[in-house]
Amino acid sequence: MSTTVTARQGTSPEAAGPRAFGNRQHLVDAGAILLLGLVASYGFRDTFNGWTFLLAAGAGFVIGILLAHLSTLLARPVVVLAVLVVAAFFLLGGAVALHADGVVASLPLPDTLAELADQAVHGWKDLLTTRAPIDGGPLLTLPYLMGLVAGSCGMALASRTRSAIWPLLAPVAYLAAVILLGIQWPTRLITLGLVFAVLSVSWIAVRAGRLNRRVIQGGPSWRRRGAAVLLVGAAASAAPMVGPMLPGADSHDRMVLRAHITPPFDVGQYPSPLAGFRRYTKGYRVPGGDKDAKLYDRELMRVDGDLPEGTRLRFAALDDYTGTAWGASNEAPDVTGPDGQFQRVGTAIRDEGPGREVTATVTLADDYDGVWVPTPGAVDELEFKGAGADEKTKSFRYNLATDTGVLPQGLHGGDSYTFSAHVAGEEDRLTADTVPSGQSLSTDASGAPFGPVAQRWGGDGEGVKQLLAIAKHMDEEGYYTDGGAEGEAFYEAGHSVKRLSGFTADADGQTAGNDEQYAATLALLGTQIGLPVRVVMGAIVPDGGVVKGKDVHAWVEVKDSSGTWRELPYDAFLPPYNRPPDQSPPSQQQLKSGTIIPPAAPVRPPSSAGDPLATDDNRRGNQEGDDGWLTLPAWLVAVLTYVGAPLLLVALLLGAVITAKSVRRKRRRTRGAPGARLTAAWREVLDQARDVGHLVHGRRTRREQAAQIGLPTAAALARSADRHVFGAVEPTDDDAASYWTEVDAIRVELASGLTRWQRLRAAVSPTSFRPLPTPEPEVGA
């Protein structure tokens, strides 16, 4: 007669066996966790570009749920589940998150495993320092990993505890992580929160109904269902009223990590491109006679697409004057927050902006070589082409406030990229009716007499009108020079305070220079009269789209009261090319015979480094400035090296013990005749008893060994085994299967009184691999 072992009332599901709630209840829990995970994952809708993030997160939840359910069915401890989750992350991560890189990346090869490990450690930095929406790519590893962990934890709690609340912790923690890693103002947030709340309350009601089923077992089932419906309805009705009052409901108060992280990128390491402007000019006197450095008639890039003739391709917007040069600032002075910084961006940069929409492809010639990425106006999307496109996309940075793009490793001849953007028209240019924003950008021009110059050249006007008067004075009274021909007076390059003081002098000198001096001076004078002004250097796209050095210019922009930057084109302040300065000796301030490079700067030298035409000797390395952002402290490296490695070895050994026990149990259950399987099943009982701490001797009968175990069910199993083994009738396969079912139950019963730590210790105990101890002979025997 077989013995059926049942769980005691009040024990945990671990004691009740893996089928304590039944298959239907497991399916309900799994479905609830998956739905909650997908709803929470929708919070990434504005963080990622496209829907691949939802597929990655969903795959993670499904795999995690299956692993947790399998671990519960096999009565494995949590440590086994953790090992399975780590293995699934690496074995399946390539197919889930890296499949876009090709078939090879989907396979668990060394390169794939290394990429997954790198994304698991460093991907969070890239996610938080890249402007949303982000292209999926390797960063899909993060929602996959989050879903895998949340799904396994949620299902493990649901199947191993009877609590109605505890299993909800995993989906709630996942939702919190999505919010923290997301953006400040995601769309449809209220709807997402409402759906998540309704699903959560519904799941809690279902699980609570299981716990109360014994209490109300005699009542009609429609009462329980009606109560659940009323509870869910009440929660759904209250959510819209209570939700806005909860902490963090206001998007302005909601805590997100990217709002508190400043991307560690220093654009100041790339000196002003305006300092190298003279190389593009016709009259550039080449140092050392290197004619290749003179780019006036040389091709820089080719533009194909619907970009209109005359469109400005911006190299860089320069909004920071240090007293030596106009340069790009790390954070736009008129904008606070990430939009004023050079952020990593994906292919999609922003929503549509004002102006006409254009799409074009830029292919760089050999004579363009630098970090500044030419773009027209407000860029909506930008995608690099050709070799190294993925690496360029990962490192490309864009400042939305200044419409300036930087590629730290630099652009070179043959590189190509496609963009869609919105460009301003003639109606967006600066006019006398423009109302400025009233916020002047700070500059460092101490010691320069620019205030009187603004009054002298601009007259008694105010604001924009005075600036336009200054521009008119420059156009009508100034002289154009690229430095001077051989045998003529030489006018130095640069736009430092010293150079521009001579440029604006009213003594015997002349106002002579090119775009560099005129644009730099006009912007400085604009700040002196209280206007928000910046210098922009770029190229004017000619008919045919082939941009040469002659097409490169510098112009000025002023911010109006609506926040729009309005252009003052170069031809509004630059004198005609055919008006050279008089050849009478210029003042000593202007005359620097043979001097080409501006004076040394105390803050940022206007050298050619970082300029599109930088020489190899001056060009900086191709390393980004943020490589060391997550550099681990030396003490932590030492801990990981001398403590982490031994711990990893111990974990591998413990995992090997658990695996060996599982393999042994499977072999005992499936190998041999039914009688042999029955005998092996009793050995499994003895091994489990020894692992949990019972002393069991060898060379004893089964009934004597059962007495040492001390459980009534053990004695019943011993008698059943003796009957099958020594009986007249050979046991059948059904007898063996039934006996193994009873063995599974007593294994759970043996562990039911243990703490979780004791269960873990029993799972990794090697005691059962040693032979059964022989009892000591009795004295006098």
CSV table of C-alpha atoms in Angstrom, one decimal, residues 111-513:
chain,number,residue,atom,x,y,z
A,111,ASP,CA,32.9,38.5,-28.8
A,112,THR,CA,29.2,38.4,-28.1
A,113,LEU,CA,29.7,37.4,-24.4
A,114,ALA,CA,32.2,40.2,-24.0
A,115,GLU,CA,29.8,42.7,-25.5
A,116,LEU,CA,27.0,41.6,-23.2
A,117,ALA,CA,29.2,41.9,-20.2
A,118,ASP,CA,30.4,45.3,-21.3
A,119,GLN,CA,26.8,46.6,-21.8
A,120,ALA,CA,25.7,45.1,-18.4
A,121,VAL,CA,28.4,47.1,-16.7
A,122,HIS,CA,28.9,50.3,-18.8
A,123,GLY,CA,25.6,50.4,-20.8
A,124,TRP,CA,23.9,52.4,-18.0
A,125,LYS,CA,26.3,55.2,-18.5
A,126,ASP,CA,25.7,55.3,-22.2
A,127,LEU,CA,21.9,55.2,-21.6
A,128,LEU,CA,21.9,58.1,-19.2
A,129,THR,CA,24.3,60.3,-21.1
A,130,THR,CA,22.7,59.8,-24.6
A,131,ARG,CA,19.9,62.1,-25.5
A,132,ALA,CA,16.6,60.3,-26.1
A,133,PRO,CA,15.3,58.8,-28.3
A,134,ILE,CA,18.2,56.3,-28.4
A,135,ASP,CA,18.7,53.8,-31.2
A,136,GLY,CA,18.4,50.3,-29.8
A,137,GLY,CA,21.6,48.4,-30.8
A,138,PRO,CA,23.6,47.0,-28.0
A,139,LEU,CA,21.7,49.2,-25.4
A,140,LEU,CA,18.8,46.7,-25.8
A,141,THR,CA,20.8,44.6,-23.5
A,142,LEU,CA,19.6,46.7,-20.6
A,143,PRO,CA,15.8,46.2,-20.9
A,144,TYR,CA,16.5,42.5,-21.6
A,145,LEU,CA,18.6,42.2,-18.5
A,146,MET,CA,16.0,44.2,-16.4
A,147,GLY,CA,13.1,42.1,-17.7
A,148,LEU,CA,15.1,38.9,-17.1
A,149,VAL,CA,15.8,39.8,-13.4
A,150,ALA,CA,12.3,41.2,-12.7
A,151,GLY,CA,10.5,38.3,-14.3
A,152,SER,CA,12.5,35.6,-12.5
A,153,CYS,CA,12.3,37.4,-9.1
A,154,GLY,CA,8.5,38.0,-9.5
A,155,MET,CA,7.7,34.5,-10.5
A,156,ALA,CA,10.0,33.1,-7.8
A,157,LEU,CA,8.2,35.1,-5.1
A,158,ALA,CA,4.8,34.2,-6.6
A,159,SER,CA,5.4,30.5,-6.6
A,160,ARG,CA,7.4,30.2,-3.3
A,161,THR,CA,5.3,32.4,-1.1
A,162,ARG,CA,1.6,32.6,-0.3
A,163,SER,CA,1.7,36.4,0.3
A,164,ALA,CA,-0.6,38.5,-1.9
A,165,ILE,CA,1.8,41.5,-1.8
A,166,TRP,CA,5.4,40.3,-1.9
A,167,PRO,CA,5.3,39.1,-5.6
A,168,LEU,CA,4.3,42.6,-6.7
A,169,LEU,CA,7.6,43.9,-5.4
A,170,ALA,CA,9.5,42.8,-8.6
A,171,PRO,CA,7.2,44.5,-11.1
A,172,VAL,CA,7.1,47.7,-9.0
A,173,ALA,CA,10.9,47.7,-8.7
A,174,TYR,CA,11.1,47.3,-12.4
A,175,LEU,CA,8.7,50.2,-13.0
A,176,ALA,CA,10.8,52.4,-10.7
A,177,ALA,CA,13.9,51.5,-12.6
A,178,VAL,CA,12.2,52.3,-15.9
A,179,ILE,CA,11.2,55.7,-14.5
A,180,LEU,CA,14.7,56.4,-13.1
A,181,LEU,CA,16.4,55.5,-16.4
A,182,GLY,CA,13.8,57.3,-18.5
A,183,ILE,CA,13.3,60.9,-19.4
A,184,GLN,CA,11.8,63.7,-17.4
A,185,TRP,CA,8.5,64.1,-19.3
A,186,PRO,CA,7.4,60.9,-20.9
A,187,THR,CA,4.2,60.9,-22.8
A,188,ARG,CA,1.0,59.1,-21.6
A,189,LEU,CA,2.4,58.7,-18.1
A,190,ILE,CA,-1.0,58.9,-16.4
A,191,THR,CA,-2.4,56.2,-18.6
A,192,LEU,CA,0.5,54.0,-18.0
A,193,GLY,CA,0.3,54.4,-14.3
A,194,LEU,CA,-3.4,53.8,-14.3
A,195,VAL,CA,-3.2,50.5,-16.2
A,196,PHE,CA,-0.3,49.4,-14.0
A,197,ALA,CA,-2.3,50.1,-10.9
A,198,VAL,CA,-5.4,48.3,-12.1
A,199,LEU,CA,-3.4,45.2,-13.1
A,200,SER,CA,-1.6,45.3,-9.7
A,201,VAL,CA,-4.8,45.5,-7.7
A,202,SER,CA,-6.4,42.8,-9.7
A,203,TRP,CA,-3.5,40.4,-9.2
A,204,ILE,CA,-3.4,41.2,-5.5
A,205,ALA,CA,-7.1,40.4,-5.3
A,206,VAL,CA,-6.7,37.1,-7.0
A,207,ARG,CA,-3.9,36.0,-4.8
A,208,ALA,CA,-5.7,37.3,-1.7
A,209,GLY,CA,-8.7,35.2,-2.8
A,210,ARG,CA,-6.5,32.1,-2.7
A,211,LEU,CA,-5.5,32.7,0.9
A,212,ASN,CA,-9.1,33.3,2.0
A,213,ARG,CA,-10.5,30.4,0.1
A,214,ARG,CA,-10.6,28.1,3.1
A,215,VAL,CA,-12.4,30.8,5.2
A,216,ILE,CA,-15.2,31.3,2.6
A,217,GLN,CA,-15.1,27.9,1.1
A,218,GLY,CA,-18.7,27.3,1.8
A,219,GLY,CA,-19.9,30.6,0.2
A,220,PRO,CA,-20.9,30.9,-3.5
A,221,SER,CA,-18.1,31.5,-5.9
A,222,TRP,CA,-20.0,34.5,-7.4
A,223,ARG,CA,-19.6,36.3,-4.1
A,224,ARG,CA,-15.8,36.1,-4.3
A,225,ARG,CA,-15.8,37.1,-7.9
A,226,GLY,CA,-18.1,40.0,-7.2
A,227,ALA,CA,-16.0,41.2,-4.4
A,228,ALA,CA,-12.9,41.1,-6.6
A,229,VAL,CA,-14.7,43.1,-9.3
A,230,LEU,CA,-15.8,45.7,-6.8
A,231,LEU,CA,-12.3,46.0,-5.5
A,232,VAL,CA,-10.8,46.5,-8.9
A,233,GLY,CA,-13.5,49.0,-9.9
A,234,ALA,CA,-12.9,51.0,-6.7
A,235,ALA,CA,-9.2,51.1,-7.4
A,236,ALA,CA,-9.7,52.2,-11.0
A,237,SER,CA,-12.1,54.9,-9.9
A,238,ALA,CA,-9.8,56.2,-7.2
A,239,ALA,CA,-6.6,56.1,-9.2
A,240,PRO,CA,-7.2,59.3,-11.3
A,241,MET,CA,-8.0,61.2,-8.1
A,242,VAL,CA,-5.4,59.8,-5.8
A,243,GLY,CA,-2.6,59.5,-8.4
A,244,PRO,CA,-1.9,63.2,-9.0
A,245,MET,CA,-1.6,63.7,-5.2
A,246,LEU,CA,1.1,61.0,-4.8
A,247,PRO,CA,4.8,62.1,-4.5
A,248,GLY,CA,6.5,62.3,-7.9
A,249,ALA,CA,3.2,62.5,-9.8
A,250,ASP,CA,4.2,65.9,-11.1
A,251,SER,CA,6.6,65.4,-13.9
A,252,HIS,CA,8.6,68.4,-12.8
A,253,ASP,CA,9.2,66.8,-9.4
A,254,ARG,CA,9.7,63.2,-10.6
A,255,MET,CA,13.2,61.8,-9.9
A,256,VAL,CA,15.0,60.6,-13.0
A,257,LEU,CA,18.7,59.9,-13.0
A,258,ARG,CA,19.6,61.6,-16.3
A,259,ALA,CA,18.4,64.9,-14.9
A,260,HIS,CA,21.2,64.7,-12.2
A,261,ILE,CA,24.0,63.4,-14.5
A,262,THR,CA,26.1,65.8,-16.5
A,263,PRO,CA,27.8,64.1,-19.4
A,264,PRO,CA,31.6,64.4,-18.7
A,265,PHE,CA,32.5,65.9,-22.1
A,266,ASP,CA,34.8,68.9,-22.4
A,267,VAL,CA,34.4,70.6,-25.8
A,268,GLY,CA,37.0,73.1,-24.7
A,269,GLN,CA,39.7,70.6,-25.6
A,270,TYR,CA,38.9,71.4,-29.2
A,271,PRO,CA,40.0,75.0,-29.8
A,272,SER,CA,38.0,77.5,-31.8
A,273,PRO,CA,37.7,76.6,-35.5
A,274,LEU,CA,37.4,80.4,-36.1
A,275,ALA,CA,41.2,80.7,-35.3
A,276,GLY,CA,42.0,78.7,-38.4
A,277,PHE,CA,39.8,80.7,-40.7
A,278,ARG,CA,42.6,82.3,-42.7
A,279,ARG,CA,43.4,79.0,-44.3
A,280,TYR,CA,40.2,79.1,-46.3
A,281,THR,CA,40.9,82.6,-47.8
A,282,LYS,CA,42.3,83.6,-51.2
A,283,GLY,CA,45.1,85.7,-49.8
A,284,TYR,CA,46.4,83.3,-47.2
A,285,ARG,CA,50.2,83.5,-47.0
A,286,VAL,CA,51.1,79.8,-46.6
A,287,PRO,CA,53.8,79.3,-43.9
A,288,GLY,CA,56.8,77.4,-45.3
A,289,GLY,CA,55.3,77.5,-48.8
A,290,ASP,CA,53.0,74.5,-48.2
A,291,LYS,CA,50.5,75.1,-51.0
A,292,ASP,CA,48.4,72.1,-49.9
A,293,ALA,CA,47.5,74.1,-46.7
A,294,LYS,CA,45.8,76.8,-48.8
A,295,LEU,CA,42.2,75.6,-49.3
A,296,TYR,CA,40.5,78.5,-51.1
A,297,ASP,CA,40.0,76.5,-54.3
A,298,ARG,CA,40.1,73.0,-52.8
A,299,GLU,CA,37.0,70.8,-52.3
A,300,LEU,CA,36.0,70.3,-48.6
A,301,MET,CA,32.8,68.3,-49.0
A,302,ARG,CA,30.0,67.4,-51.4
A,303,VAL,CA,26.3,67.9,-50.5
A,304,ASP,CA,23.7,65.8,-52.3
A,305,GLY,CA,20.0,66.2,-51.6
A,306,ASP,CA,17.3,68.9,-51.5
A,307,LEU,CA,19.5,71.4,-49.7
A,308,PRO,CA,18.8,74.8,-51.4
A,309,GLU,CA,21.6,76.8,-52.8
A,310,GLY,CA,22.8,79.3,-50.2
A,311,THR,CA,22.0,77.1,-47.2
A,312,ARG,CA,24.3,77.6,-44.2
A,313,LEU,CA,26.2,74.5,-43.2
A,314,ARG,CA,27.2,75.2,-39.6
A,315,PHE,CA,30.6,73.9,-38.4
A,316,ALA,CA,30.2,75.3,-34.9
A,317,ALA,CA,28.3,78.0,-33.0
A,318,LEU,CA,30.8,79.8,-30.8
A,319,ASP,CA,29.1,81.4,-27.7
A,320,ASP,CA,32.1,81.7,-25.2
A,321,TYR,CA,34.7,84.4,-25.5
A,322,THR,CA,37.7,83.9,-23.3
A,323,GLY,CA,39.7,87.0,-24.2
A,324,THR,CA,41.7,84.9,-26.7
A,325,ALA,CA,39.1,83.3,-29.0
A,326,TRP,CA,35.4,82.6,-29.5
A,327,GLY,CA,34.8,79.0,-28.7
A,328,ALA,CA,32.0,76.5,-28.1
A,329,SER,CA,31.1,76.3,-24.4
A,330,ASN,CA,30.4,73.1,-22.6
A,331,GLU,CA,27.0,74.4,-21.6
A,332,ALA,CA,25.1,77.0,-23.6
A,333,PRO,CA,25.0,80.1,-21.4
A,334,ASP,CA,21.3,80.8,-22.3
A,335,VAL,CA,20.0,77.3,-21.6
A,336,THR,CA,20.0,75.2,-18.5
A,337,GLY,CA,19.8,71.4,-18.4
A,338,PRO,CA,20.9,68.7,-20.9
A,339,ASP,CA,19.6,70.6,-24.0
A,340,GLY,CA,22.4,73.1,-23.5
A,341,GLN,CA,25.1,70.4,-23.3
A,342,PHE,CA,26.9,68.3,-25.8
A,343,GLN,CA,25.0,65.0,-25.4
A,344,ARG,CA,25.3,61.7,-27.0
A,345,VAL,CA,22.5,61.2,-29.4
A,346,GLY,CA,21.1,58.4,-31.5
A,347,THR,CA,20.0,58.5,-35.1
A,348,ALA,CA,16.8,60.4,-34.0
A,349,ILE,CA,17.8,63.7,-32.3
A,350,ARG,CA,14.7,65.7,-31.8
A,351,ASP,CA,11.1,66.3,-33.0
A,352,GLU,CA,10.5,68.6,-35.9
A,353,GLY,CA,11.7,72.2,-35.5
A,354,PRO,CA,10.8,75.5,-37.3
A,355,GLY,CA,11.6,76.1,-40.9
A,356,ARG,CA,11.7,74.1,-44.1
A,357,GLU,CA,12.5,70.4,-43.9
A,358,VAL,CA,15.4,69.2,-45.9
A,359,THR,CA,17.3,65.9,-46.4
A,360,ALA,CA,20.8,65.6,-47.7
A,361,THR,CA,23.9,63.5,-47.6
A,362,VAL,CA,27.4,65.0,-46.9
A,363,THR,CA,30.5,63.3,-48.2
A,364,LEU,CA,33.8,64.7,-47.0
A,365,ALA,CA,36.8,65.3,-49.2
A,366,ASP,CA,40.4,64.6,-48.2
A,367,ASP,CA,40.9,68.3,-47.3
A,368,TYR,CA,38.3,68.2,-44.5
A,369,ASP,CA,39.7,66.6,-41.4
A,370,GLY,CA,38.4,67.6,-37.9
A,371,VAL,CA,35.9,67.1,-35.1
A,372,TRP,CA,33.1,69.5,-36.1
A,373,VAL,CA,30.2,67.9,-38.0
A,374,PRO,CA,28.7,70.4,-40.6
A,375,THR,CA,24.9,70.5,-40.3
A,376,PRO,CA,22.2,73.0,-41.3
A,377,GLY,CA,20.1,74.4,-38.6
A,378,ALA,CA,17.9,72.2,-36.3
A,379,VAL,CA,18.8,68.5,-37.1
A,380,ASP,CA,16.0,66.0,-36.7
A,381,GLU,CA,17.9,62.8,-37.6
A,382,LEU,CA,21.6,62.1,-38.5
A,383,GLU,CA,23.0,58.7,-39.6
A,384,PHE,CA,26.6,58.0,-40.4
A,385,LYS,CA,27.4,55.8,-43.4
A,386,GLY,CA,30.3,53.5,-44.4
A,387,ALA,CA,33.1,52.0,-42.4
A,388,GLY,CA,33.0,52.7,-38.6
A,389,ALA,CA,29.4,54.1,-38.8
A,390,ASP,CA,28.4,52.3,-35.6
A,391,GLU,CA,31.3,53.7,-33.6
A,392,LYS,CA,30.7,57.2,-34.9
A,393,THR,CA,27.0,57.0,-34.0
A,394,LYS,CA,27.9,55.9,-30.5
A,395,SER,CA,30.3,58.8,-29.9
A,396,PHE,CA,28.6,61.6,-31.8
A,397,ARG,CA,27.5,64.5,-29.6
A,398,TYR,CA,25.1,67.2,-30.4
A,399,ASN,CA,24.1,70.5,-28.6
A,400,LEU,CA,20.5,71.3,-29.3
A,401,ALA,CA,20.8,74.8,-28.0
A,402,THR,CA,23.6,75.7,-30.5
A,403,ASP,CA,22.9,73.2,-33.3
A,404,THR,CA,26.5,72.1,-33.2
A,405,GLY,CA,27.7,68.5,-33.6
A,406,VAL,CA,31.1,67.1,-32.5
A,407,LEU,CA,32.6,63.7,-33.4
A,408,PRO,CA,35.5,63.2,-30.9
A,409,GLN,CA,37.4,60.8,-33.1
A,410,GLY,CA,37.2,63.2,-36.0
A,411,LEU,CA,35.9,63.2,-39.5
A,412,HIS,CA,38.2,62.4,-42.4
A,413,GLY,CA,38.1,62.2,-46.1
A,414,GLY,CA,35.6,59.7,-47.4
A,415,ASP,CA,33.4,59.8,-44.4
A,416,SER,CA,29.7,60.3,-45.1
A,417,TYR,CA,26.5,61.0,-43.3
A,418,THR,CA,22.8,61.6,-44.0
A,419,PHE,CA,20.6,64.1,-42.1
A,420,SER,CA,17.2,65.5,-42.1
A,421,ALA,CA,16.8,69.0,-40.7
A,422,HIS,CA,14.8,72.2,-40.6
A,423,VAL,CA,16.5,75.3,-42.0
A,424,ALA,CA,15.5,78.9,-41.5
A,425,GLY,CA,14.5,81.1,-44.4
A,426,GLU,CA,15.1,84.7,-45.3
A,427,GLU,CA,12.2,85.7,-43.0
A,428,ASP,CA,14.2,84.5,-39.9
A,429,ARG,CA,17.1,86.9,-40.4
A,430,LEU,CA,17.8,89.7,-38.1
A,431,THR,CA,16.0,93.0,-38.8
A,432,ALA,CA,15.6,96.3,-37.0
A,433,ASP,CA,12.2,95.1,-35.7
A,434,THR,CA,13.7,92.1,-33.9
A,435,VAL,CA,13.1,92.2,-30.2
A,436,PRO,CA,16.1,90.7,-28.4
A,437,SER,CA,15.7,88.3,-25.4
A,438,GLY,CA,17.5,90.8,-23.2
A,439,GLN,CA,19.9,88.2,-21.9
A,440,SER,CA,23.5,89.1,-22.8
A,441,LEU,CA,26.1,86.3,-23.0
A,442,SER,CA,29.1,86.7,-20.6
A,443,THR,CA,32.5,87.4,-22.2
A,444,ASP,CA,36.0,87.9,-21.0
A,445,ALA,CA,37.2,91.0,-22.8
A,446,SER,CA,38.7,92.8,-19.8
A,447,GLY,CA,41.0,95.7,-20.6
A,448,ALA,CA,39.5,96.2,-24.1
A,449,PRO,CA,38.0,99.5,-25.0
A,450,PHE,CA,35.0,98.0,-26.8
A,451,GLY,CA,32.3,100.0,-25.0
A,452,PRO,CA,33.4,103.4,-26.5
A,453,VAL,CA,33.8,101.6,-29.9
A,454,ALA,CA,30.1,100.5,-29.8
A,455,GLN,CA,29.0,104.0,-29.1
A,456,ARG,CA,31.3,105.5,-31.8
A,457,TRP,CA,30.4,103.0,-34.5
A,458,GLY,CA,26.7,102.4,-33.6
A,459,GLY,CA,25.6,105.9,-32.7
A,460,ASP,CA,22.8,106.6,-30.3
A,461,GLY,CA,20.6,103.7,-31.3
A,462,GLU,CA,19.7,100.9,-28.9
A,463,GLY,CA,19.8,97.2,-29.0
A,464,VAL,CA,19.4,95.6,-32.4
A,465,LYS,CA,19.3,98.9,-34.2
A,466,GLN,CA,22.6,99.9,-32.7
A,467,LEU,CA,24.1,96.5,-33.7
A,468,LEU,CA,22.9,96.9,-37.3
A,469,ALA,CA,24.4,100.4,-37.3
A,470,ILE,CA,27.7,98.9,-36.2
A,471,ALA,CA,27.5,96.3,-39.0
A,472,LYS,CA,26.8,99.0,-41.5
A,473,HIS,CA,29.8,101.0,-40.3
A,474,MET,CA,32.0,98.0,-40.8
A,475,ASP,CA,30.7,97.3,-44.2
A,476,GLU,CA,31.1,100.9,-45.4
A,477,GLU,CA,34.3,102.0,-43.6
A,478,GLY,CA,36.2,98.8,-43.1
A,479,TYR,CA,38.8,97.2,-45.3
A,480,TYR,CA,39.3,93.6,-46.3
A,481,THR,CA,42.5,91.7,-46.1
A,482,ASP,CA,43.7,88.1,-45.6
A,483,GLY,CA,47.0,89.3,-44.2
A,484,GLY,CA,48.6,91.1,-47.1
A,485,ALA,CA,50.6,90.0,-50.2
A,486,GLU,CA,54.3,89.7,-50.4
A,487,GLY,CA,56.0,93.1,-49.9
A,488,GLU,CA,52.9,94.6,-48.3
A,489,ALA,CA,52.1,95.4,-44.7
A,490,PHE,CA,51.0,92.3,-42.9
A,491,TYR,CA,47.9,92.1,-40.8
A,492,GLU,CA,47.9,89.3,-38.3
A,493,ALA,CA,45.3,86.6,-37.9
A,494,GLY,CA,43.4,85.8,-34.7
A,495,HIS,CA,40.8,87.5,-32.7
A,496,SER,CA,42.2,87.9,-29.3
A,497,VAL,CA,41.6,91.0,-27.2
A,498,LYS,CA,45.0,92.4,-28.3
A,499,ARG,CA,44.3,91.8,-32.0
A,500,LEU,CA,40.8,93.2,-31.9
A,501,SER,CA,41.9,96.3,-29.9
A,502,GLY,CA,44.1,97.2,-32.8
A,503,PHE,CA,41.4,96.3,-35.2
A,504,THR,CA,39.0,98.8,-33.6
A,505,ALA,CA,41.6,101.5,-32.9
A,506,ASP,CA,40.8,105.0,-34.2
A,507,ALA,CA,44.3,106.3,-34.4
A,508,ASP,CA,46.4,106.0,-37.6
A,509,GLY,CA,45.5,102.4,-38.1
A,510,GLN,CA,42.8,101.0,-40.3
A,511,THR,CA,40.0,98.6,-39.6
A,512,ALA,CA,41.2,95.7,-41.7
A,513,GLY,CA,40.6,92.0,-41.6
